[in-house]
Amino acid sequence: MAARGGRVRHDEAVTVKHATSSVYVFSRRPDGWRVGLIKHPRFGRMMPPGGHVEAYESQAEAALREVAEESGLSVRLVDPLAAALPDGFAPVLVAPPWWIVEHPVPADNHLAQPHIHVDHLYLAQARTAQPVTEPAHPFGWYAAGDLAGLVMFDDSRILAGALLAHLGEADDGDGPAILRHYQA
């Protein structure tokens, strides 16, 4: 239903939107920073781990669960720049994503019609470069120079490349500023 000229129309299709979380996972290797990517079983493309947010979890919890399931990694979410909450503010703070984007997607195992994924994009640093559990999907670490040769969606390639370039910049002794993180 949509409002036009002050009237509501009931004859337009409703676009279904599902909350998802995706995570760009990074690891510092002896020869530089790498991004961790899975091979998506349905799309056959390399992409960051991620998936649907379940009814019982926040987007941040889904991000951590999806990384663990799909890559086998244990990670810490990266703290995006945000204003601090005042002292005495009681609610629990949920790790915010860096960005929220919408992707039109074809029918999948969650919905039998095309729909929109409202994807909460997180950054994370791997606690170790090796999986701690068996990954559900093929997983690998890639340098910026590897991305052009991978079968990927363009937006994933662009963002991974830009983030790796930023990580390659000088750090301040505590690592690159982009990797200040929650201890999740």
mmCIF file of C-alpha atoms in Angstrom:
data_model
loop_
_atom_site.group_PDB
_atom_site.id
_atom_site.type_symbol
_atom_site.label_atom_id
_atom_site.label_comp_id
_atom_site.label_asym_id
_atom_site.label_seq_id
_atom_site.Cartn_x
_atom_site.Cartn_y
_atom_site.Cartn_z
ATOM 1 C CA MET A 1 0.000 0.000 0.000
ATOM 2 C CA ALA A 2 1.347 3.402 -0.892
ATOM 3 C CA ALA A 3 0.209 6.951 -0.255
ATOM 4 C CA ARG A 4 -0.292 9.120 -3.317
ATOM 5 C CA GLY A 5 -1.896 12.519 -3.220
ATOM 6 C CA GLY A 6 -3.186 11.869 0.282
ATOM 7 C CA ARG A 7 -4.867 8.567 -0.658
ATOM 8 C CA VAL A 8 -3.741 5.042 0.127
ATOM 9 C CA ARG A 9 -3.661 2.480 -2.692
ATOM 10 C CA HIS A 10 -4.098 -1.184 -1.901
ATOM 11 C CA ASP A 11 -3.247 -2.649 -5.302
ATOM 12 C CA GLU A 12 0.546 -2.448 -5.178
ATOM 13 C CA ALA A 13 2.720 -5.443 -4.275
ATOM 14 C CA VAL A 14 4.496 -5.353 -0.944
ATOM 15 C CA THR A 15 8.271 -5.765 -1.062
ATOM 16 C CA VAL A 16 9.416 -8.162 1.635
ATOM 17 C CA LYS A 17 12.618 -7.233 3.444
ATOM 18 C CA HIS A 18 14.735 -9.604 5.549
ATOM 19 C CA ALA A 19 17.418 -8.532 8.012
ATOM 20 C CA THR A 20 20.823 -10.043 7.266
ATOM 21 C CA SER A 21 24.357 -9.540 8.582
ATOM 22 C CA SER A 22 27.624 -9.847 6.653
ATOM 23 C CA VAL A 23 31.138 -9.616 8.038
ATOM 24 C CA TYR A 24 34.376 -8.515 6.388
ATOM 25 C CA VAL A 25 36.893 -10.500 8.459
ATOM 26 C CA PHE A 26 40.570 -9.483 8.479
ATOM 27 C CA SER A 27 43.783 -11.124 9.633
ATOM 28 C CA ARG A 28 47.295 -9.703 9.764
ATOM 29 C CA ARG A 29 49.674 -12.148 8.120
ATOM 30 C CA PRO A 30 53.485 -11.855 7.997
ATOM 31 C CA ASP A 31 53.214 -10.501 4.454
ATOM 32 C CA GLY A 32 50.281 -8.131 5.090
ATOM 33 C CA TRP A 33 46.565 -7.935 5.772
ATOM 34 C CA ARG A 34 44.136 -10.456 4.302
ATOM 35 C CA VAL A 35 40.343 -10.557 4.030
ATOM 36 C CA GLY A 36 38.553 -13.845 4.707
ATOM 37 C CA LEU A 37 35.966 -14.937 2.149
ATOM 38 C CA ILE A 38 33.692 -17.960 1.796
ATOM 39 C CA LYS A 39 32.495 -19.561 -1.423
ATOM 40 C CA HIS A 40 28.721 -19.147 -1.327
ATOM 41 C CA PRO A 41 27.073 -22.503 -2.080
ATOM 42 C CA ARG A 42 24.162 -21.046 -4.074
ATOM 43 C CA PHE A 43 25.830 -18.155 -5.885
ATOM 44 C CA GLY A 44 29.180 -19.910 -6.483
ATOM 45 C CA ARG A 45 30.979 -16.646 -5.683
ATOM 46 C CA MET A 46 33.488 -15.589 -3.073
ATOM 47 C CA MET A 47 31.905 -13.276 -0.529
ATOM 48 C CA PRO A 48 32.089 -12.293 3.127
ATOM 49 C CA PRO A 49 30.449 -14.683 5.593
ATOM 50 C CA GLY A 50 26.895 -13.733 6.432
ATOM 51 C CA GLY A 51 23.247 -14.624 6.416
ATOM 52 C CA HIS A 52 19.799 -14.071 7.845
ATOM 53 C CA VAL A 53 19.210 -12.677 11.323
ATOM 54 C CA GLU A 54 17.168 -15.165 13.347
ATOM 55 C CA ALA A 55 14.212 -13.995 15.473
ATOM 56 C CA TYR A 56 16.097 -14.655 18.736
ATOM 57 C CA GLU A 57 19.236 -12.639 17.929
ATOM 58 C CA SER A 58 20.480 -9.133 17.208
ATOM 59 C CA GLN A 59 22.246 -8.290 13.952
ATOM 60 C CA ALA A 60 25.598 -8.374 15.801
ATOM 61 C CA GLU A 61 24.849 -11.810 17.256
ATOM 62 C CA ALA A 62 23.901 -13.042 13.774
ATOM 63 C CA ALA A 63 27.175 -11.643 12.419
ATOM 64 C CA LEU A 64 29.231 -13.611 14.953
ATOM 65 C CA ARG A 65 27.161 -16.785 14.470
ATOM 66 C CA GLU A 66 27.386 -16.649 10.668
ATOM 67 C CA VAL A 67 31.182 -16.168 10.722
ATOM 68 C CA ALA A 68 31.588 -19.104 13.123
ATOM 69 C CA GLU A 69 29.281 -21.371 11.085
ATOM 70 C CA GLU A 70 30.500 -20.501 7.604
ATOM 71 C CA SER A 71 34.249 -19.971 8.142
ATOM 72 C CA GLY A 72 34.924 -21.772 11.425
ATOM 73 C CA LEU A 73 36.636 -18.617 12.759
ATOM 74 C CA SER A 74 36.368 -16.922 16.113
ATOM 75 C CA VAL A 75 36.356 -13.144 15.590
ATOM 76 C CA ARG A 76 36.045 -9.822 17.398
ATOM 77 C CA LEU A 77 33.734 -7.238 15.863
ATOM 78 C CA VAL A 78 35.391 -3.949 15.016
ATOM 79 C CA ASP A 79 34.046 -0.896 16.815
ATOM 80 C CA PRO A 80 32.865 1.707 14.276
ATOM 81 C CA LEU A 81 33.250 5.348 15.126
ATOM 82 C CA ALA A 82 30.227 6.384 17.177
ATOM 83 C CA ALA A 83 29.337 8.862 19.884
ATOM 84 C CA ALA A 84 29.794 7.516 23.395
ATOM 85 C CA LEU A 85 26.699 6.987 25.499
ATOM 86 C CA PRO A 86 26.456 9.043 28.693
ATOM 87 C CA ASP A 87 27.366 7.537 32.062
ATOM 88 C CA GLY A 88 24.359 5.996 33.730
ATOM 89 C CA PHE A 89 22.670 4.965 30.460
ATOM 90 C CA ALA A 90 21.340 1.511 31.451
ATOM 91 C CA PRO A 91 20.380 -0.440 28.272
ATOM 92 C CA VAL A 92 22.894 -2.916 26.864
ATOM 93 C CA LEU A 93 24.668 -1.541 23.810
ATOM 94 C CA VAL A 94 24.480 -3.807 20.758
ATOM 95 C CA ALA A 95 27.518 -3.628 18.479
ATOM 96 C CA PRO A 96 26.472 -1.370 15.604
ATOM 97 C CA PRO A 97 27.285 -2.201 11.999
ATOM 98 C CA TRP A 98 29.544 0.013 9.915
ATOM 99 C CA TRP A 99 26.936 0.282 7.192
ATOM 100 C CA ILE A 100 23.414 -0.924 6.375
ATOM 101 C CA VAL A 101 22.683 -1.588 2.700
ATOM 102 C CA GLU A 102 19.819 -3.098 0.712
ATOM 103 C CA HIS A 103 20.380 -5.882 -1.846
ATOM 104 C CA PRO A 104 17.618 -7.190 -4.107
ATOM 105 C CA VAL A 105 17.909 -10.999 -4.123
ATOM 106 C CA PRO A 106 16.166 -13.858 -5.932
ATOM 107 C CA ALA A 107 13.997 -16.410 -4.126
ATOM 108 C CA ASP A 108 15.962 -18.416 -1.560
ATOM 109 C CA ASN A 109 15.408 -20.959 1.212
ATOM 110 C CA HIS A 110 13.807 -18.213 3.350
ATOM 111 C CA LEU A 111 11.310 -16.860 0.811
ATOM 112 C CA ALA A 112 10.008 -18.286 -2.468
ATOM 113 C CA GLN A 113 9.921 -14.909 -4.220
ATOM 114 C CA PRO A 114 12.441 -12.149 -4.947
ATOM 115 C CA HIS A 115 12.930 -9.905 -1.937
ATOM 116 C CA ILE A 116 15.314 -7.416 -0.324
ATOM 117 C CA HIS A 117 18.108 -8.208 2.132
ATOM 118 C CA VAL A 118 18.679 -5.332 4.544
ATOM 119 C CA ASP A 119 22.308 -6.211 5.170
ATOM 120 C CA HIS A 120 24.111 -4.998 8.294
ATOM 121 C CA LEU A 121 27.788 -4.851 7.321
ATOM 122 C CA TYR A 122 30.322 -5.466 10.088
ATOM 123 C CA LEU A 123 34.111 -5.533 10.211
ATOM 124 C CA ALA A 124 35.915 -8.086 12.361
ATOM 125 C CA GLN A 125 39.401 -9.252 13.189
ATOM 126 C CA ALA A 126 40.063 -12.991 13.419
ATOM 127 C CA ARG A 127 41.389 -14.149 16.787
ATOM 128 C CA THR A 128 43.533 -16.652 14.857
ATOM 129 C CA ALA A 129 43.967 -17.203 11.119
ATOM 130 C CA GLN A 130 43.042 -20.876 11.463
ATOM 131 C CA PRO A 131 39.430 -22.038 11.870
ATOM 132 C CA VAL A 132 38.591 -23.284 15.365
ATOM 133 C CA THR A 133 35.638 -25.365 14.106
ATOM 134 C CA GLU A 134 34.874 -27.069 10.802
ATOM 135 C CA PRO A 135 33.776 -24.418 8.255
ATOM 136 C CA ALA A 136 30.440 -25.011 6.494
ATOM 137 C CA HIS A 137 31.762 -23.457 3.267
ATOM 138 C CA PRO A 138 35.119 -23.306 1.468
ATOM 139 C CA PHE A 139 37.071 -20.450 3.082
ATOM 140 C CA GLY A 140 40.304 -18.632 2.299
ATOM 141 C CA TRP A 141 42.383 -15.530 3.057
ATOM 142 C CA TYR A 142 42.975 -13.076 0.198
ATOM 143 C CA ALA A 143 45.245 -10.081 -0.372
ATOM 144 C CA ALA A 144 44.055 -6.995 -2.245
ATOM 145 C CA GLY A 145 45.883 -8.188 -5.365
ATOM 146 C CA ASP A 146 43.956 -11.475 -5.326
ATOM 147 C CA LEU A 147 40.506 -9.883 -5.501
ATOM 148 C CA ALA A 148 40.519 -9.099 -9.235
ATOM 149 C CA GLY A 149 40.980 -12.790 -10.052
ATOM 150 C CA LEU A 150 38.129 -14.032 -7.850
ATOM 151 C CA VAL A 151 34.549 -14.634 -8.947
ATOM 152 C CA MET A 152 32.788 -12.095 -6.692
ATOM 153 C CA PHE A 153 29.950 -9.604 -6.716
ATOM 154 C CA ASP A 154 31.374 -6.197 -7.673
ATOM 155 C CA ASP A 155 30.210 -4.502 -4.461
ATOM 156 C CA SER A 156 31.975 -7.124 -2.312
ATOM 157 C CA ARG A 157 35.190 -6.734 -4.342
ATOM 158 C CA ILE A 158 35.064 -2.908 -4.136
ATOM 159 C CA LEU A 159 34.487 -2.794 -0.377
ATOM 160 C CA ALA A 160 37.031 -5.538 0.434
ATOM 161 C CA GLY A 161 39.653 -3.781 -1.702
ATOM 162 C CA ALA A 162 39.005 -0.387 -0.119
ATOM 163 C CA LEU A 163 39.168 -1.825 3.402
ATOM 164 C CA LEU A 164 42.404 -3.717 2.659
ATOM 165 C CA ALA A 165 43.917 -0.514 1.238
ATOM 166 C CA HIS A 166 42.983 1.314 4.439
ATOM 167 C CA LEU A 167 44.533 -1.441 6.569
ATOM 168 C CA GLY A 168 47.738 -1.120 4.572
ATOM 169 C CA GLU A 169 48.138 2.504 5.661
ATOM 170 C CA ALA A 170 50.443 3.344 8.586
ATOM 171 C CA ASP A 171 49.182 2.374 12.010
ATOM 172 C CA ASP A 172 49.748 4.170 15.300
ATOM 173 C CA GLY A 173 51.483 1.387 17.221
ATOM 174 C CA ASP A 174 48.242 -0.258 18.367
ATOM 175 C CA GLY A 175 47.440 -1.376 14.823
ATOM 176 C CA PRO A 176 45.384 0.494 12.255
ATOM 177 C CA ALA A 177 42.729 2.739 13.798
ATOM 178 C CA ILE A 178 40.083 0.877 11.812
ATOM 179 C CA LEU A 179 40.621 -2.179 14.020
ATOM 180 C CA ARG A 180 39.597 -0.799 17.406
ATOM 181 C CA HIS A 181 37.092 -3.422 18.424
ATOM 182 C CA TYR A 182 34.625 -4.729 20.937
ATOM 183 C CA GLN A 183 35.803 -7.719 22.897
ATOM 184 C CA ALA A 184 32.849 -9.722 21.556
#
